[in-house]
Amino acid sequence: MLGHSHATSGALAWSGAAALLPVTVLSYPALQDATGHIGTVELVLGVFLTAGAALLPDADHPKSSIAHVLGPVSYFLCVLISKLSGGHRRGTHSLLFVAVATYATWAGAHWIGRPFTLALVFFLLALAVRALHLCPPGDSFRTYGTVIVLAVSGTFVMDHYIADKPAWLPFCVGLGSLTHILGDCLTDRGCRLFWPLDTRVRFPIIERTGNKFETWVLSPLFVLGTMAVLWYCITQQP
């Protein structure tokens, strides 16, 4: 799937989870005694952060959206991750990666606190800006310069609303990563969900990445679904 489709599917997954699941699930294990549903501010913040997190598994691909989000820095990091993970759709496209990313987010927020949280918010916002085409196309300085400016601006805004250790942030990262992997399982190549085992899991609904069905049907449905769920959560839930 394309980066745009991954981002919009992540946004839909978060909004749906926030609408259906109680806070005890969204914030486990950091906040196990809460009741009710997540608040409106956290709901909206989570949409953008999960959209960005839905691109994280593609850190193993030097030609992916995440590889070019911050220019040469992100590109060389993705080259390194690609070598360490064994190539595209291997280590970072597994349930093990989802677990590691979720735990690493919790550990960083728990032990480092606000600096880690804001750094992660910046990076996830940068990914969302790139994937949702909110910046000029291409790989020039104008492109990733715009991404950086918008991500920094968004981080300053979120700084006023987000907690030092948001209990729901690990869920965002884990859900976004899982949504990406499951989306790639809809293609013919599938994913090695149980890596390092070599078994591929696939349900080939999408014949080719970027085809008309994905671009003109699937991705717009993700956007419309997200907007509908957000409207319901904000206007109908107590």
PDB file of N, CA and C in Angstrom, residues 154-204:
ATOM      1  N   GLY A 154       3.171  22.061  14.553  1.00  0.00           N
ATOM      2  CA  GLY A 154       2.208  21.162  15.178  1.00  0.00           C
ATOM      3  C   GLY A 154       2.656  20.713  16.556  1.00  0.00           C
ATOM      4  N   THR A 155       3.946  20.504  16.721  1.00  0.00           N
ATOM      5  CA  THR A 155       4.468  20.089  18.027  1.00  0.00           C
ATOM      6  C   THR A 155       4.279  21.195  19.056  1.00  0.00           C
ATOM      7  N   PHE A 156       4.499  22.440  18.661  1.00  0.00           N
ATOM      8  CA  PHE A 156       4.276  23.566  19.567  1.00  0.00           C
ATOM      9  C   PHE A 156       2.814  23.628  20.001  1.00  0.00           C
ATOM     10  N   VAL A 157       1.910  23.372  19.068  1.00  0.00           N
ATOM     11  CA  VAL A 157       0.485  23.372  19.401  1.00  0.00           C
ATOM     12  C   VAL A 157       0.166  22.240  20.369  1.00  0.00           C
ATOM     13  N   MET A 158       0.642  21.038  20.051  1.00  0.00           N
ATOM     14  CA  MET A 158       0.361  19.885  20.897  1.00  0.00           C
ATOM     15  C   MET A 158       1.007  20.015  22.264  1.00  0.00           C
ATOM     16  N   ASP A 159       2.095  20.776  22.348  1.00  0.00           N
ATOM     17  CA  ASP A 159       2.782  20.963  23.621  1.00  0.00           C
ATOM     18  C   ASP A 159       1.848  21.539  24.683  1.00  0.00           C
ATOM     19  N   HIS A 160       0.829  22.271  24.253  1.00  0.00           N
ATOM     20  CA  HIS A 160      -0.108  22.887  25.196  1.00  0.00           C
ATOM     21  C   HIS A 160      -1.182  21.910  25.663  1.00  0.00           C
ATOM     22  N   TYR A 161      -1.323  20.784  24.985  1.00  0.00           N
ATOM     23  CA  TYR A 161      -2.430  19.885  25.280  1.00  0.00           C
ATOM     24  C   TYR A 161      -1.994  18.484  25.730  1.00  0.00           C
ATOM     25  N   ILE A 162      -0.804  18.069  25.331  1.00  0.00           N
ATOM     26  CA  ILE A 162      -0.403  16.688  25.586  1.00  0.00           C
ATOM     27  C   ILE A 162       0.316  16.579  26.922  1.00  0.00           C
ATOM     28  N   ALA A 163       0.097  15.490  27.618  1.00  0.00           N
ATOM     29  CA  ALA A 163       0.728  15.273  28.917  1.00  0.00           C
ATOM     30  C   ALA A 163       2.191  14.883  28.736  1.00  0.00           C
ATOM     31  N   ASP A 164       2.964  14.940  29.830  1.00  0.00           N
ATOM     32  CA  ASP A 164       4.370  14.526  29.767  1.00  0.00           C
ATOM     33  C   ASP A 164       4.494  13.057  29.395  1.00  0.00           C
ATOM     34  N   LYS A 165       3.596  12.243  29.957  1.00  0.00           N
ATOM     35  CA  LYS A 165       3.612  10.801  29.713  1.00  0.00           C
ATOM     36  C   LYS A 165       2.216  10.355  29.281  1.00  0.00           C
ATOM     37  N   PRO A 166       1.792  10.696  28.074  1.00  0.00           N
ATOM     38  CA  PRO A 166       0.438  10.328  27.639  1.00  0.00           C
ATOM     39  C   PRO A 166       0.265   8.819  27.614  1.00  0.00           C
ATOM     40  N   ALA A 167      -0.650   8.335  28.420  1.00  0.00           N
ATOM     41  CA  ALA A 167      -0.805   6.893  28.578  1.00  0.00           C
ATOM     42  C   ALA A 167      -1.285   6.214  27.304  1.00  0.00           C
ATOM     43  N   TRP A 168      -1.913   6.984  26.407  1.00  0.00           N
ATOM     44  CA  TRP A 168      -2.456   6.408  25.179  1.00  0.00           C
ATOM     45  C   TRP A 168      -1.455   6.420  24.020  1.00  0.00           C
ATOM     46  N   LEU A 169      -0.315   7.076  24.180  1.00  0.00           N
ATOM     47  CA  LEU A 169       0.644   7.202  23.088  1.00  0.00           C
ATOM     48  C   LEU A 169       1.222   5.852  22.637  1.00  0.00           C
ATOM     49  N   PRO A 170       1.604   4.945  23.555  1.00  0.00           N
ATOM     50  CA  PRO A 170       2.079   3.636  23.092  1.00  0.00           C
ATOM     51  C   PRO A 170       1.032   2.896  22.260  1.00  0.00           C
ATOM     52  N   PHE A 171      -0.240   3.056  22.635  1.00  0.00           N
ATOM     53  CA  PHE A 171      -1.307   2.415  21.861  1.00  0.00           C
ATOM     54  C   PHE A 171      -1.341   2.978  20.447  1.00  0.00           C
ATOM     55  N   CYS A 172      -1.154   4.312  20.308  1.00  0.00           N
ATOM     56  CA  CYS A 172      -1.106   4.943  18.980  1.00  0.00           C
ATOM     57  C   CYS A 172      -0.028   4.322  18.111  1.00  0.00           C
ATOM     58  N   VAL A 173       1.160   4.218  18.668  1.00  0.00           N
ATOM     59  CA  VAL A 173       2.302   3.705  17.911  1.00  0.00           C
ATOM     60  C   VAL A 173       2.081   2.237  17.538  1.00  0.00           C
ATOM     61  N   GLY A 174       1.640   1.447  18.498  1.00  0.00           N
ATOM     62  CA  GLY A 174       1.402   0.034  18.220  1.00  0.00           C
ATOM     63  C   GLY A 174       0.286  -0.180  17.220  1.00  0.00           C
ATOM     64  N   LEU A 175      -0.816   0.576  17.379  1.00  0.00           N
ATOM     65  CA  LEU A 175      -1.940   0.429  16.462  1.00  0.00           C
ATOM     66  C   LEU A 175      -1.569   0.877  15.053  1.00  0.00           C
ATOM     67  N   GLY A 176      -0.861   2.003  14.938  1.00  0.00           N
ATOM     68  CA  GLY A 176      -0.443   2.461  13.621  1.00  0.00           C
ATOM     69  C   GLY A 176       0.450   1.453  12.916  1.00  0.00           C
ATOM     70  N   SER A 177       1.408   0.913  13.656  1.00  0.00           N
ATOM     71  CA  SER A 177       2.316  -0.088  13.078  1.00  0.00           C
ATOM     72  C   SER A 177       1.558  -1.337  12.654  1.00  0.00           C
ATOM     73  N   LEU A 178       0.632  -1.788  13.509  1.00  0.00           N
ATOM     74  CA  LEU A 178      -0.146  -2.989  13.190  1.00  0.00           C
ATOM     75  C   LEU A 178      -1.036  -2.759  11.969  1.00  0.00           C
ATOM     76  N   THR A 179      -1.639  -1.580  11.891  1.00  0.00           N
ATOM     77  CA  THR A 179      -2.498  -1.261  10.746  1.00  0.00           C
ATOM     78  C   THR A 179      -1.702  -1.307   9.443  1.00  0.00           C
ATOM     79  N   HIS A 180      -0.479  -0.772   9.477  1.00  0.00           N
ATOM     80  CA  HIS A 180       0.388  -0.801   8.291  1.00  0.00           C
ATOM     81  C   HIS A 180       0.651  -2.245   7.851  1.00  0.00           C
ATOM     82  N   ILE A 181       1.022  -3.074   8.796  1.00  0.00           N
ATOM     83  CA  ILE A 181       1.384  -4.453   8.468  1.00  0.00           C
ATOM     84  C   ILE A 181       0.182  -5.219   7.918  1.00  0.00           C
ATOM     85  N   LEU A 182      -0.971  -5.047   8.560  1.00  0.00           N
ATOM     86  CA  LEU A 182      -2.173  -5.730   8.083  1.00  0.00           C
ATOM     87  C   LEU A 182      -2.567  -5.224   6.693  1.00  0.00           C
ATOM     88  N   GLY A 183      -2.344  -3.929   6.451  1.00  0.00           N
ATOM     89  CA  GLY A 183      -2.619  -3.394   5.116  1.00  0.00           C
ATOM     90  C   GLY A 183      -1.733  -4.020   4.065  1.00  0.00           C
ATOM     91  N   ASP A 184      -0.469  -4.215   4.386  1.00  0.00           N
ATOM     92  CA  ASP A 184       0.446  -4.853   3.432  1.00  0.00           C
ATOM     93  C   ASP A 184       0.107  -6.325   3.227  1.00  0.00           C
ATOM     94  N   CYS A 185      -0.558  -6.920   4.202  1.00  0.00           N
ATOM     95  CA  CYS A 185      -0.994  -8.316   4.034  1.00  0.00           C
ATOM     96  C   CYS A 185      -2.105  -8.435   2.998  1.00  0.00           C
ATOM     97  N   LEU A 186      -2.716  -7.307   2.625  1.00  0.00           N
ATOM     98  CA  LEU A 186      -3.758  -7.333   1.605  1.00  0.00           C
ATOM     99  C   LEU A 186      -3.190  -7.364   0.198  1.00  0.00           C
ATOM    100  N   THR A 187      -1.875  -7.246   0.069  1.00  0.00           N
ATOM    101  CA  THR A 187      -1.222  -7.309  -1.240  1.00  0.00           C
ATOM    102  C   THR A 187      -0.696  -8.712  -1.484  1.00  0.00           C
ATOM    103  N   ASP A 188      -0.296  -8.969  -2.710  1.00  0.00           N
ATOM    104  CA  ASP A 188       0.143 -10.314  -3.079  1.00  0.00           C
ATOM    105  C   ASP A 188       1.421 -10.742  -2.355  1.00  0.00           C
ATOM    106  N   ARG A 189       2.304  -9.780  -2.043  1.00  0.00           N
ATOM    107  CA  ARG A 189       3.557 -10.125  -1.371  1.00  0.00           C
ATOM    108  C   ARG A 189       3.332 -10.500   0.078  1.00  0.00           C
ATOM    109  N   GLY A 190       2.336  -9.930   0.698  1.00  0.00           N
ATOM    110  CA  GLY A 190       2.067 -10.237   2.093  1.00  0.00           C
ATOM    111  C   GLY A 190       3.195  -9.790   3.020  1.00  0.00           C
ATOM    112  N   CYS A 191       3.173 -10.277   4.249  1.00  0.00           N
ATOM    113  CA  CYS A 191       4.192  -9.929   5.245  1.00  0.00           C
ATOM    114  C   CYS A 191       4.568 -11.153   6.064  1.00  0.00           C
ATOM    115  N   ARG A 192       5.787 -11.129   6.604  1.00  0.00           N
ATOM    116  CA  ARG A 192       6.225 -12.180   7.516  1.00  0.00           C
ATOM    117  C   ARG A 192       5.799 -11.767   8.938  1.00  0.00           C
ATOM    118  N   LEU A 193       4.534 -11.970   9.250  1.00  0.00           N
ATOM    119  CA  LEU A 193       4.000 -11.532  10.539  1.00  0.00           C
ATOM    120  C   LEU A 193       4.753 -12.140  11.707  1.00  0.00           C
ATOM    121  N   PHE A 194       5.217 -13.363  11.536  1.00  0.00           N
ATOM    122  CA  PHE A 194       5.849 -14.076  12.650  1.00  0.00           C
ATOM    123  C   PHE A 194       7.365 -14.139  12.480  1.00  0.00           C
ATOM    124  N   TRP A 195       7.922 -13.118  11.814  1.00  0.00           N
ATOM    125  CA  TRP A 195       9.368 -13.020  11.664  1.00  0.00           C
ATOM    126  C   TRP A 195      10.023 -13.170  13.033  1.00  0.00           C
ATOM    127  N   PRO A 196      11.139 -13.921  13.130  1.00  0.00           N
ATOM    128  CA  PRO A 196      12.042 -14.371  12.057  1.00  0.00           C
ATOM    129  C   PRO A 196      11.620 -15.632  11.298  1.00  0.00           C
ATOM    130  N   LEU A 197      10.447 -16.204  11.605  1.00  0.00           N
ATOM    131  CA  LEU A 197       9.961 -17.292  10.756  1.00  0.00           C
ATOM    132  C   LEU A 197       9.682 -16.748   9.354  1.00  0.00           C
ATOM    133  N   ASP A 198       9.837 -17.567   8.352  1.00  0.00           N
ATOM    134  CA  ASP A 198       9.784 -17.108   6.974  1.00  0.00           C
ATOM    135  C   ASP A 198       8.386 -17.190   6.368  1.00  0.00           C
ATOM    136  N   THR A 199       7.399 -17.609   7.142  1.00  0.00           N
ATOM    137  CA  THR A 199       6.047 -17.783   6.616  1.00  0.00           C
ATOM    138  C   THR A 199       5.400 -16.438   6.299  1.00  0.00           C
ATOM    139  N   ARG A 200       4.896 -16.310   5.083  1.00  0.00           N
ATOM    140  CA  ARG A 200       4.223 -15.077   4.675  1.00  0.00           C
ATOM    141  C   ARG A 200       2.714 -15.207   4.901  1.00  0.00           C
ATOM    142  N   VAL A 201       2.113 -14.131   5.376  1.00  0.00           N
ATOM    143  CA  VAL A 201       0.666 -14.061   5.543  1.00  0.00           C
ATOM    144  C   VAL A 201       0.142 -13.069   4.514  1.00  0.00           C
ATOM    145  N   ARG A 202      -0.820 -13.462   3.709  1.00  0.00           N
ATOM    146  CA  ARG A 202      -1.338 -12.566   2.684  1.00  0.00           C
ATOM    147  C   ARG A 202      -2.789 -12.882   2.357  1.00  0.00           C
ATOM    148  N   PHE A 203      -3.538 -11.829   2.099  1.00  0.00           N
ATOM    149  CA  PHE A 203      -4.924 -11.902   1.647  1.00  0.00           C
ATOM    150  C   PHE A 203      -5.035 -10.941   0.459  1.00  0.00           C
ATOM    151  N   PRO A 204      -4.615 -11.375  -0.731  1.00  0.00           N
ATOM    152  CA  PRO A 204      -4.393 -10.479  -1.876  1.00  0.00           C
ATOM    153  C   PRO A 204      -5.661  -9.850  -2.438  1.00  0.00           C
TER     154      PRO A 204
END
